[in-house]
């Protein structure tokens, strides 16, 4: 009996420690995910008919990272302000529509631990538009009334059209596509 | 002991609330933009339905066992859509909306003004979009046609690759309007490029002495193909006399550039426009 009792006590302490540990790990991972920077890698080797200059490459990296940081903030906070600057045209309109309908519905989306592998596939002869393909990995978390209703690690493929603005590259089209 | 295990199991499931979520709804694999969709459900009672996609974030109450109907206007934007049906647990499913058939073009042509006779000087890019402004990624053939006056200058059929079709070609031989047309089935988009004369050719000047100096002017300025060089093009006159040199920049007006230069002694006047030099003119000293 003593052996059984001791085993039960050990099991109880062990299970509860595991629960506490799991909760703490979840909290730490969540906090890390919210704060971690958006990771973007860009490959321009396949860009044609125009080669991508190194300065342009740096600009694309900077502005694409900023764009996804803006999307994450806008969708998490249900705020339109975050969408200013990084988007234009249809992309901006669709993202605004998403945020506005989220505001009405009362739920939020979070894009955590974002990692984007970006490939330039088309760069117009005069440099006025670039098409990029993004293989994005992130944790998509949907929260309604403080309760997480969906949490999933996803791999998405996006077709992106970017054009140069006055001082940055802006996204004009951001379209998720099935993996080919 | 069983009670302890039960409590710990409950605590564990509270700490991991998503463990029961990974069930699938029967959603269509792919939908064309703007089409209506129905999603069957099983069970009974009420549930909360979520539609999470580009431009749409819908939350509504549904009755399990009945079909969930998604209106075409909720599915205008191509992209991925997540469907969640939550009662005790949440079931999820995803599907893609793809672009419908092309209904318009984004057609970019460069430059708006181009000198004649330049190789690879005119280029254009076309992106077909459907009626909901989704980029059409299914390959389609776009026809590019360039005409100057009524004469065809260039024609090419290009299959879109990743949604883009493009061309690049030389400018024509004559100044004037260049019409650039991209067409796909019954759709077309037109752009215009102004072709202007290239650099001046055979730049020649004449001149005469006048009371306040020297008056020089060019003959009508043409490029090597005989096109009149546009007004506003700068011609530089340089006058050299024994006591120094003076330079005057003059714009072409109605095909001719003109300048008055203060010079009293014997003067040699030369002319240039861009990298093109003209003849030299010697004018005697003021009597």
GROMACS .gro file of C-alpha atoms in nm, chain A residues 4 7-8 11-12 15-16 19 22-23 48-50 75 90 93-95 97-99 101-107 109 111 121-122 124-126 128-131 133 138 140-142 144-145 147-152 155-159 161 163 173-179, chain B residues 1 4-5 8-9 11-12 15-18 21 30 48 50-59 77-80 82 84 86-88 90 92 94 96-99 108-111 120-125 127 129 132-137 161-168:
model
  132
    4UNK     CA    1   0.110   0.244  -0.426
    7UNK     CA    2   0.360   0.613  -0.657
    8UNK     CA    3   0.028   0.800  -0.664
   11UNK     CA    4   0.236   1.067  -1.028
   12UNK     CA    5   0.020   1.354  -0.898
   15UNK     CA    6   0.138   1.543  -1.374
   16UNK     CA    7   0.076   1.877  -1.211
   19UNK     CA    8   0.069   2.088  -1.661
   22UNK     CA    9   0.319   2.306  -2.047
   23UNK     CA   10   0.131   2.622  -1.955
   48UNK     CA   11   1.380   3.823  -6.570
   49UNK     CA   12   1.387   3.998  -6.812
   50UNK     CA   13   1.559   4.256  -6.593
   75UNK     CA   14  -0.518   4.169  -3.805
   90UNK     CA   15  -0.634   4.615  -5.465
   93UNK     CA   16  -0.851   4.752  -5.036
   94UNK     CA   17  -0.873   4.380  -4.961
   95UNK     CA   18  -0.671   4.407  -4.643
   97UNK     CA   19  -1.195   4.495  -4.601
   98UNK     CA   20  -1.055   4.208  -4.395
   99UNK     CA   21  -0.988   4.428  -4.094
  101UNK     CA   22  -1.514   4.272  -4.131
  102UNK     CA   23  -1.305   4.141  -3.841
  103UNK     CA   24  -1.407   4.449  -3.643
  104UNK     CA   25  -1.772   4.368  -3.713
  105UNK     CA   26  -1.731   3.999  -3.630
  106UNK     CA   27  -1.521   4.058  -3.320
  107UNK     CA   28  -1.247   3.805  -3.375
  109UNK     CA   29  -0.609   3.664  -3.643
  111UNK     CA   30   0.041   3.550  -3.772
  121UNK     CA   31   1.022   3.554  -6.089
  122UNK     CA   32   0.949   3.855  -6.307
  124UNK     CA   33   0.960   4.423  -6.589
  125UNK     CA   34   1.207   4.561  -6.848
  126UNK     CA   35   1.167   4.916  -6.719
  128UNK     CA   36   0.816   4.935  -6.282
  129UNK     CA   37   0.670   4.608  -6.152
  130UNK     CA   38   0.806   4.294  -5.992
  131UNK     CA   39   0.633   3.962  -5.938
  133UNK     CA   40   0.647   3.412  -5.514
  138UNK     CA   41   0.365   3.085  -3.983
  140UNK     CA   42  -0.213   3.113  -3.769
  141UNK     CA   43  -0.404   3.174  -3.449
  142UNK     CA   44  -0.766   3.286  -3.442
  144UNK     CA   45  -1.266   3.509  -3.047
  145UNK     CA   46  -1.354   3.680  -2.721
  147UNK     CA   47  -1.053   3.227  -2.655
  148UNK     CA   48  -0.826   3.062  -2.907
  149UNK     CA   49  -1.052   2.881  -3.151
  150UNK     CA   50  -0.791   2.784  -3.408
  151UNK     CA   51  -0.415   2.747  -3.393
  152UNK     CA   52  -0.232   2.592  -3.682
  155UNK     CA   53   0.266   2.677  -4.517
  156UNK     CA   54   0.117   2.914  -4.771
  157UNK     CA   55   0.213   3.020  -5.120
  158UNK     CA   56   0.155   3.378  -5.230
  159UNK     CA   57   0.186   3.553  -5.564
  161UNK     CA   58   0.300   4.212  -5.728
  163UNK     CA   59   0.569   4.838  -5.764
  173UNK     CA   60  -0.148   4.235  -5.514
  174UNK     CA   61  -0.108   3.960  -5.254
  175UNK     CA   62  -0.284   3.646  -5.365
  176UNK     CA   63  -0.260   3.307  -5.194
  177UNK     CA   64  -0.241   3.017  -5.438
  178UNK     CA   65  -0.246   2.640  -5.398
  179UNK     CA   66   0.093   2.472  -5.401
  181UNK     CA   67  -0.573   0.747  -0.766
  184UNK     CA   68  -0.621   1.222  -0.925
  185UNK     CA   69  -0.561   1.099  -1.278
  188UNK     CA   70  -0.487   1.587  -1.406
  189UNK     CA   71  -0.639   1.480  -1.737
  191UNK     CA   72  -0.620   2.010  -1.624
  192UNK     CA   73  -0.413   1.886  -1.912
  195UNK     CA   74  -0.400   2.354  -2.084
  196UNK     CA   75  -0.420   2.212  -2.439
  197UNK     CA   76  -0.763   2.330  -2.562
  198UNK     CA   77  -0.676   2.268  -2.926
  201UNK     CA   78  -0.976   2.075  -3.312
  210UNK     CA   79  -1.120   2.475  -5.517
  228UNK     CA   80  -2.076   2.914  -3.454
  230UNK     CA   81  -1.641   3.139  -3.906
  231UNK     CA   82  -1.525   3.222  -4.257
  232UNK     CA   83  -1.171   3.360  -4.260
  233UNK     CA   84  -1.036   3.470  -4.596
  234UNK     CA   85  -0.901   3.763  -4.796
  235UNK     CA   86  -1.141   4.052  -4.750
  236UNK     CA   87  -1.386   3.852  -4.542
  237UNK     CA   88  -1.411   3.769  -4.172
  238UNK     CA   89  -1.758   3.632  -4.107
  239UNK     CA   90  -1.899   3.494  -3.786
  257UNK     CA   91  -1.110   3.755  -5.377
  258UNK     CA   92  -0.879   3.476  -5.489
  259UNK     CA   93  -0.684   3.316  -5.208
  260UNK     CA   94  -0.715   3.072  -4.922
  262UNK     CA   95  -1.048   2.888  -4.366
  264UNK     CA   96  -1.445   2.686  -3.878
  266UNK     CA   97  -1.743   2.550  -3.344
  267UNK     CA   98  -1.979   2.390  -3.097
  268UNK     CA   99  -1.813   2.190  -2.820
  270UNK     CA  100  -1.411   2.340  -3.359
  272UNK     CA  101  -1.197   2.327  -3.966
  274UNK     CA  102  -0.966   2.516  -4.601
  276UNK     CA  103  -0.882   2.801  -5.239
  277UNK     CA  104  -1.067   3.049  -5.452
  278UNK     CA  105  -0.906   3.088  -5.793
  279UNK     CA  106  -0.946   3.371  -6.042
  288UNK     CA  107   0.214   4.910  -6.870
  289UNK     CA  108   0.403   5.054  -7.166
  290UNK     CA  109   0.730   5.245  -7.152
  291UNK     CA  110   0.846   5.502  -7.234
  300UNK     CA  111   1.490   4.769  -7.742
  301UNK     CA  112   1.345   5.110  -7.668
  302UNK     CA  113   0.976   5.027  -7.628
  303UNK     CA  114   0.851   4.766  -7.383
  304UNK     CA  115   0.518   4.658  -7.243
  305UNK     CA  116   0.388   4.428  -6.970
  307UNK     CA  117  -0.129   4.128  -6.646
  309UNK     CA  118  -0.728   4.021  -6.424
  312UNK     CA  119  -1.308   4.081  -5.939
  313UNK     CA  120  -0.955   4.215  -5.999
  314UNK     CA  121  -0.788   3.882  -5.921
  315UNK     CA  122  -0.467   3.809  -6.110
  316UNK     CA  123  -0.533   3.533  -6.363
  317UNK     CA  124  -0.253   3.281  -6.327
  341UNK     CA  125   0.389   3.303  -6.747
  342UNK     CA  126   0.296   3.339  -6.380
  343UNK     CA  127   0.028   3.583  -6.493
  344UNK     CA  128   0.259   3.815  -6.688
  345UNK     CA  129   0.320   3.864  -7.060
  346UNK     CA  130   0.571   4.114  -7.194
  347UNK     CA  131   0.748   4.237  -7.506
  348UNK     CA  132   1.037   4.461  -7.596
   0.00000   0.00000   0.00000
